[in-house]
Short mmCIF file of N, CA and C in Angstrom, two decimals:
data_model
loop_
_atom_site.label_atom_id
_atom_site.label_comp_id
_atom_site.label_asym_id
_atom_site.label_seq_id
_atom_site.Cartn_x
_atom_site.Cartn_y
_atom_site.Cartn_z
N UNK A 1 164.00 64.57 86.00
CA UNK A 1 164.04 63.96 84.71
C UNK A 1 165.32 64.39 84.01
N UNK A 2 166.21 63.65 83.50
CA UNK A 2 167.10 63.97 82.53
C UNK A 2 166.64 64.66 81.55
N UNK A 3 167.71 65.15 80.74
CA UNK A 3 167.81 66.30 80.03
C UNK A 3 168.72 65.63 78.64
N UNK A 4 168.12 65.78 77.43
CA UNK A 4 169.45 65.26 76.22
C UNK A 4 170.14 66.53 76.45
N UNK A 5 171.09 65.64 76.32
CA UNK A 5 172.53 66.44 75.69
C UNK A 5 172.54 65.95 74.35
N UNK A 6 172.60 67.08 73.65
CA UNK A 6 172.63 67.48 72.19
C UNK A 6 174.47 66.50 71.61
N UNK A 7 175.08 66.77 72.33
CA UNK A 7 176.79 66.77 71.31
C UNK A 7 176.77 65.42 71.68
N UNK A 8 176.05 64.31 72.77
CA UNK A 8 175.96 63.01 72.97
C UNK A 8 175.35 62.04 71.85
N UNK A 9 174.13 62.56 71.41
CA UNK A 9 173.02 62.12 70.58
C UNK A 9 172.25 60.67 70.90
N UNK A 10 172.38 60.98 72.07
CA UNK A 10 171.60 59.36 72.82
C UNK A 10 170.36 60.15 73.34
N UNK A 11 169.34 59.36 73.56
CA UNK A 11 168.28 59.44 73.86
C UNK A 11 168.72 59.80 75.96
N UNK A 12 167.90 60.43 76.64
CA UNK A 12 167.91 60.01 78.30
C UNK A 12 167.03 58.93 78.22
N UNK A 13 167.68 58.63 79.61
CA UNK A 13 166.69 57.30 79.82
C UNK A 13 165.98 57.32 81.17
N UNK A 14 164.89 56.54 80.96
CA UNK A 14 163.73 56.79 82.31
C UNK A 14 164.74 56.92 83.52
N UNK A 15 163.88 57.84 84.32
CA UNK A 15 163.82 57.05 85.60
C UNK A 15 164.05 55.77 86.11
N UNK A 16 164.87 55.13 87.27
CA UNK A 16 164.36 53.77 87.24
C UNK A 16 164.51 54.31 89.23
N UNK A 17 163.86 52.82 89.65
CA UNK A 17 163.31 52.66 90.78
C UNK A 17 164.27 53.46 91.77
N UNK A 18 165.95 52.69 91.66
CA UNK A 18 167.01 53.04 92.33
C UNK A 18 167.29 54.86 92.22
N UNK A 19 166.74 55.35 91.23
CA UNK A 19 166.82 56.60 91.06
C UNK A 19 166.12 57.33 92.09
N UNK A 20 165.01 57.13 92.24
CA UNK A 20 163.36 57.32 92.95
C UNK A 20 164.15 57.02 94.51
N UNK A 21 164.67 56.15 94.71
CA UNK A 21 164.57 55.42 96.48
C UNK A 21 164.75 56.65 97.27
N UNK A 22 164.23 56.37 98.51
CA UNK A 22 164.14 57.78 99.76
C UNK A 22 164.41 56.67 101.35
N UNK A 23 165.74 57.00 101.78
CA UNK A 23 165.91 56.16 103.01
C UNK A 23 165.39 57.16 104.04
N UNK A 24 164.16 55.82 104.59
CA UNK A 24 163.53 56.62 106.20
C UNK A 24 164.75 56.92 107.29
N UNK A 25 164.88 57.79 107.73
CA UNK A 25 165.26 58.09 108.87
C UNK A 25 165.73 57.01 110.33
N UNK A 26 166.17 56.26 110.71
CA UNK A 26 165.95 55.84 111.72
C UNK A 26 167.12 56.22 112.58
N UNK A 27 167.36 55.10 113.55
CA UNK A 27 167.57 55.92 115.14
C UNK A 27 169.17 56.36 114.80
N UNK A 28 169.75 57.00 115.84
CA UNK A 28 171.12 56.67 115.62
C UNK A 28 172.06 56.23 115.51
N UNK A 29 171.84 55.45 116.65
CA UNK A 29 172.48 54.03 116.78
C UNK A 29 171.67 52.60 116.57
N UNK A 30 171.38 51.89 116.10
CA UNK A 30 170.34 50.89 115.29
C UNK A 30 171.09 49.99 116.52
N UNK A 31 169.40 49.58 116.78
CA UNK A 31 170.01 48.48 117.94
C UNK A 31 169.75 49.41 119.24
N UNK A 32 169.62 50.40 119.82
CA UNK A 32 169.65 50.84 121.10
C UNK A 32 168.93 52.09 121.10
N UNK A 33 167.88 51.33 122.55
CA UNK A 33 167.22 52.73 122.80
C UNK A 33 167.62 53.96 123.69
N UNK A 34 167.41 54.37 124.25
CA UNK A 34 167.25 55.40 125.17
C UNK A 34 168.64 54.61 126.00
N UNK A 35 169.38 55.21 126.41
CA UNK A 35 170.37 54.59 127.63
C UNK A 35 169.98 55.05 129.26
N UNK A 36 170.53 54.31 129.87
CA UNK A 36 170.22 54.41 131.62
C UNK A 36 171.01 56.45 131.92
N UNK A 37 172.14 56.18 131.18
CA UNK A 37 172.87 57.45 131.42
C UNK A 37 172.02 58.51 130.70
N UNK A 38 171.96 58.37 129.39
CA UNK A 38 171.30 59.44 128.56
C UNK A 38 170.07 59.96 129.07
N UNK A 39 169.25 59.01 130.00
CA UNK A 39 168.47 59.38 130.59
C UNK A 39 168.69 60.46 132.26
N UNK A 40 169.51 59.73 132.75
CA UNK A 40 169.61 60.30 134.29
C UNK A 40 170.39 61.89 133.49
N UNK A 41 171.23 62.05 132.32
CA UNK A 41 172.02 63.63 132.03
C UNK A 41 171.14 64.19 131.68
N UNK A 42 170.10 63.89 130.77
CA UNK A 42 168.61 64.39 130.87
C UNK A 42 167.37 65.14 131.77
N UNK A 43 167.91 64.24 132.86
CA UNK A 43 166.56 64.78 134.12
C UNK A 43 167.83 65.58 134.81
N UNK A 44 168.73 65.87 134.99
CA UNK A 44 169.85 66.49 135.78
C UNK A 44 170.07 67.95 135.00
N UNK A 45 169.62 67.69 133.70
CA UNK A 45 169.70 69.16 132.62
C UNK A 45 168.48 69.73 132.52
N UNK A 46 167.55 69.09 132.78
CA UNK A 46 166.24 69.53 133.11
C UNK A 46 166.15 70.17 134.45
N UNK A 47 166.20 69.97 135.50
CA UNK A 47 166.52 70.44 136.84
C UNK A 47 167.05 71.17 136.82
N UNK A 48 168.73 71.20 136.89
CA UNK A 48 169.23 72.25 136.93
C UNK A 48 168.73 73.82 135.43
N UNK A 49 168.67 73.32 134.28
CA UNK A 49 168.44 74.58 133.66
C UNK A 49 167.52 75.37 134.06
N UNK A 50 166.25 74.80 134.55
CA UNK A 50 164.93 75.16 134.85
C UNK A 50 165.00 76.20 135.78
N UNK A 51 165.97 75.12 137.33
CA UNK A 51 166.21 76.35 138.39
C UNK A 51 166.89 77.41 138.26
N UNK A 52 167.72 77.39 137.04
CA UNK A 52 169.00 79.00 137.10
C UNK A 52 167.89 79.72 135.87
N UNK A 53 166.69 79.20 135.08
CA UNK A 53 166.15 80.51 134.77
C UNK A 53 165.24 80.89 135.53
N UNK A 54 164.86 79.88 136.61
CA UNK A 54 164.16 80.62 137.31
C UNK A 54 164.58 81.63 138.22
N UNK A 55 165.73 81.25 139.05
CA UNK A 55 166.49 82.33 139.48
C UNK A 55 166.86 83.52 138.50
N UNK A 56 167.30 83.26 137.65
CA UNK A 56 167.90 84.48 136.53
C UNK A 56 166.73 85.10 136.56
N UNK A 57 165.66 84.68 136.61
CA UNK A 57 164.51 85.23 136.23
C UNK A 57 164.01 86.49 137.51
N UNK A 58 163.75 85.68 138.36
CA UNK A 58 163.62 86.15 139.67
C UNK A 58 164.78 87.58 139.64
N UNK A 59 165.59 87.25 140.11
CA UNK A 59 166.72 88.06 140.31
C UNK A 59 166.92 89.29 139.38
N UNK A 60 166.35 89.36 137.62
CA UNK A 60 166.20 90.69 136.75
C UNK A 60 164.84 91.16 137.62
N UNK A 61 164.08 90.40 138.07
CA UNK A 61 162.58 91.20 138.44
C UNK A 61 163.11 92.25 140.00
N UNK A 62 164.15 91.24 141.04
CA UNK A 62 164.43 92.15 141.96
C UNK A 62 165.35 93.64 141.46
N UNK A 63 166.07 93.39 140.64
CA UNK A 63 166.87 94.52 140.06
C UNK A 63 165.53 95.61 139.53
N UNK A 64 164.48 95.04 138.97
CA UNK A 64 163.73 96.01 138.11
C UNK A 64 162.50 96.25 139.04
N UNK A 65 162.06 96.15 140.51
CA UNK A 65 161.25 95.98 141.26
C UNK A 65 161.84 96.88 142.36
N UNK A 66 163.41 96.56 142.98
CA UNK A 66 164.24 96.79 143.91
C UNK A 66 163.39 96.09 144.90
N UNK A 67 163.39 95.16 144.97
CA UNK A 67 162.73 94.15 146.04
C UNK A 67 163.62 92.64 146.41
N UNK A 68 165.00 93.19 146.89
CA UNK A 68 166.05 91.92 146.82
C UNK A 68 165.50 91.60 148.18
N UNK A 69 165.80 90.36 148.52
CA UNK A 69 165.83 89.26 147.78
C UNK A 69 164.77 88.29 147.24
N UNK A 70 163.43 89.40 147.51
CA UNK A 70 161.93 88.39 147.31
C UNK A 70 162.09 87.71 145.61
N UNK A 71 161.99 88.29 144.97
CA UNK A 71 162.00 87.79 143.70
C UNK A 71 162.70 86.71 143.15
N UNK A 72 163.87 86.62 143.67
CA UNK A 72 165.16 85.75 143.40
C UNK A 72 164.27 84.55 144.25
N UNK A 73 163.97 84.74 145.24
CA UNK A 73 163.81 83.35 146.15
C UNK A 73 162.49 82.84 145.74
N UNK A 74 161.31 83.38 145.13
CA UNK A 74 160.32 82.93 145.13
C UNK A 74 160.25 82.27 143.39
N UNK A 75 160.84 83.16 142.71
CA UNK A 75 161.40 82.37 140.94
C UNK A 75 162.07 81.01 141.44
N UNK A 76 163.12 81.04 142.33
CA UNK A 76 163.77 79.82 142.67
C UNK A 76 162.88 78.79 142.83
N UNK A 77 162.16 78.95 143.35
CA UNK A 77 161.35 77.79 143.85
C UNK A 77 160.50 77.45 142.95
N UNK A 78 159.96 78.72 141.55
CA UNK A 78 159.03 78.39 140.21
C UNK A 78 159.74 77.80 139.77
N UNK A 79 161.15 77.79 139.57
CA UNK A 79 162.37 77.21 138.70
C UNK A 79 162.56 75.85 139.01
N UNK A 80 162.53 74.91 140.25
CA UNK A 80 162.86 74.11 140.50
C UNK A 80 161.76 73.02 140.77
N UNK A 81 160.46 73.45 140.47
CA UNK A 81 158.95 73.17 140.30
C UNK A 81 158.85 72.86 138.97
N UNK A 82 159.23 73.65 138.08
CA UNK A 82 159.29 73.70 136.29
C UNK A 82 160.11 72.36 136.10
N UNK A 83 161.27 72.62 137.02
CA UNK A 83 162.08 71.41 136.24
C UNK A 83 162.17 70.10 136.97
N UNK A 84 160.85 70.11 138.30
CA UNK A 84 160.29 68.61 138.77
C UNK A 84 159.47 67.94 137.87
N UNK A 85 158.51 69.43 137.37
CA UNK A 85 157.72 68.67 136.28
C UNK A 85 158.01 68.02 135.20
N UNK A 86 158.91 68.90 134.59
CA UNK A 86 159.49 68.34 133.37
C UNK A 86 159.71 66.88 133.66
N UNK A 87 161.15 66.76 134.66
CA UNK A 87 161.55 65.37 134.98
C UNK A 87 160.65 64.64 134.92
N UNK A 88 159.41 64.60 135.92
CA UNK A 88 158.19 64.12 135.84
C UNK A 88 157.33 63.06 134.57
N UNK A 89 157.83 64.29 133.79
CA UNK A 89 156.98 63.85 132.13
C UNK A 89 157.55 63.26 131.41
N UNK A 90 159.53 63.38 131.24
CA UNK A 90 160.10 62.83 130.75
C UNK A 90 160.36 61.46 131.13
N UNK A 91 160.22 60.92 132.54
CA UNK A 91 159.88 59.58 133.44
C UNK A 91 158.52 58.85 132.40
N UNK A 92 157.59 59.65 132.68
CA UNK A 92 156.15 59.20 132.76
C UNK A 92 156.29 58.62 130.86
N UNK A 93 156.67 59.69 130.18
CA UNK A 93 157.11 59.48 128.49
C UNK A 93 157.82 58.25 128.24
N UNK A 94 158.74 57.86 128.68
CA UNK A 94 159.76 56.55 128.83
C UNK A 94 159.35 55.21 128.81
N UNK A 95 159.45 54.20 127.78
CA UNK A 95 158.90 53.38 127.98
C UNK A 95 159.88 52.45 128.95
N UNK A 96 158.92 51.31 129.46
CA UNK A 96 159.62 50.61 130.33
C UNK A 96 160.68 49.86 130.02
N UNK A 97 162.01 49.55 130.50
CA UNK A 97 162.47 48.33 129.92
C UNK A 97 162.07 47.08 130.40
N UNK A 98 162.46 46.61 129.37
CA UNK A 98 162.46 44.90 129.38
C UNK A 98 162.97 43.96 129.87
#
């Protein structure tokens, strides 16, 4: 709500509608969904991140276990399972095109 200013001597005046307006959110680019590419750098960043924490992962447990190379190789394979699934869901999430 406005506020008088005293040294003006005008009244404030309402609110009006244009004051009030709130623009929804929409996509980024208006006009386009999901792209063929944006999708395949997607399932390729999913995959690969998945498998290097699973390795990373693996590989602090052989350092803190002293059990090289079991740990490293068996995270590898949780890692690259994690990020089939993912891919998986992000496929299955996708609507079809048209």
């Amino acid at each position: 709500m406005a506020t008088p200013d005293p040294s003006s001597g005008t009244k404030p005046t309402a609110p009006t509608d244009s004051d009030s307006r709130t623009v929804a959110p929409g996509p980024r680019h208006p006009g386009m969904g999901s792209s063929g590419a944006g999708l395949a750098m997607r399932l390729g960043t999913e995959l690969v991140v998945a498998t290097m924490i699973g390795t990373g992962l693996g590989y602090l447990l052989d350092h803190w276990l002293h059990s090289d190379p079991w740990g490293t190789v068996v995270f590898l394979f949780f890692g690259a399972a994690a990020g089939m699934r993912n891919a998986y869901r992000l496929v299955q999430s996708t609507p079809p095109s048209t």
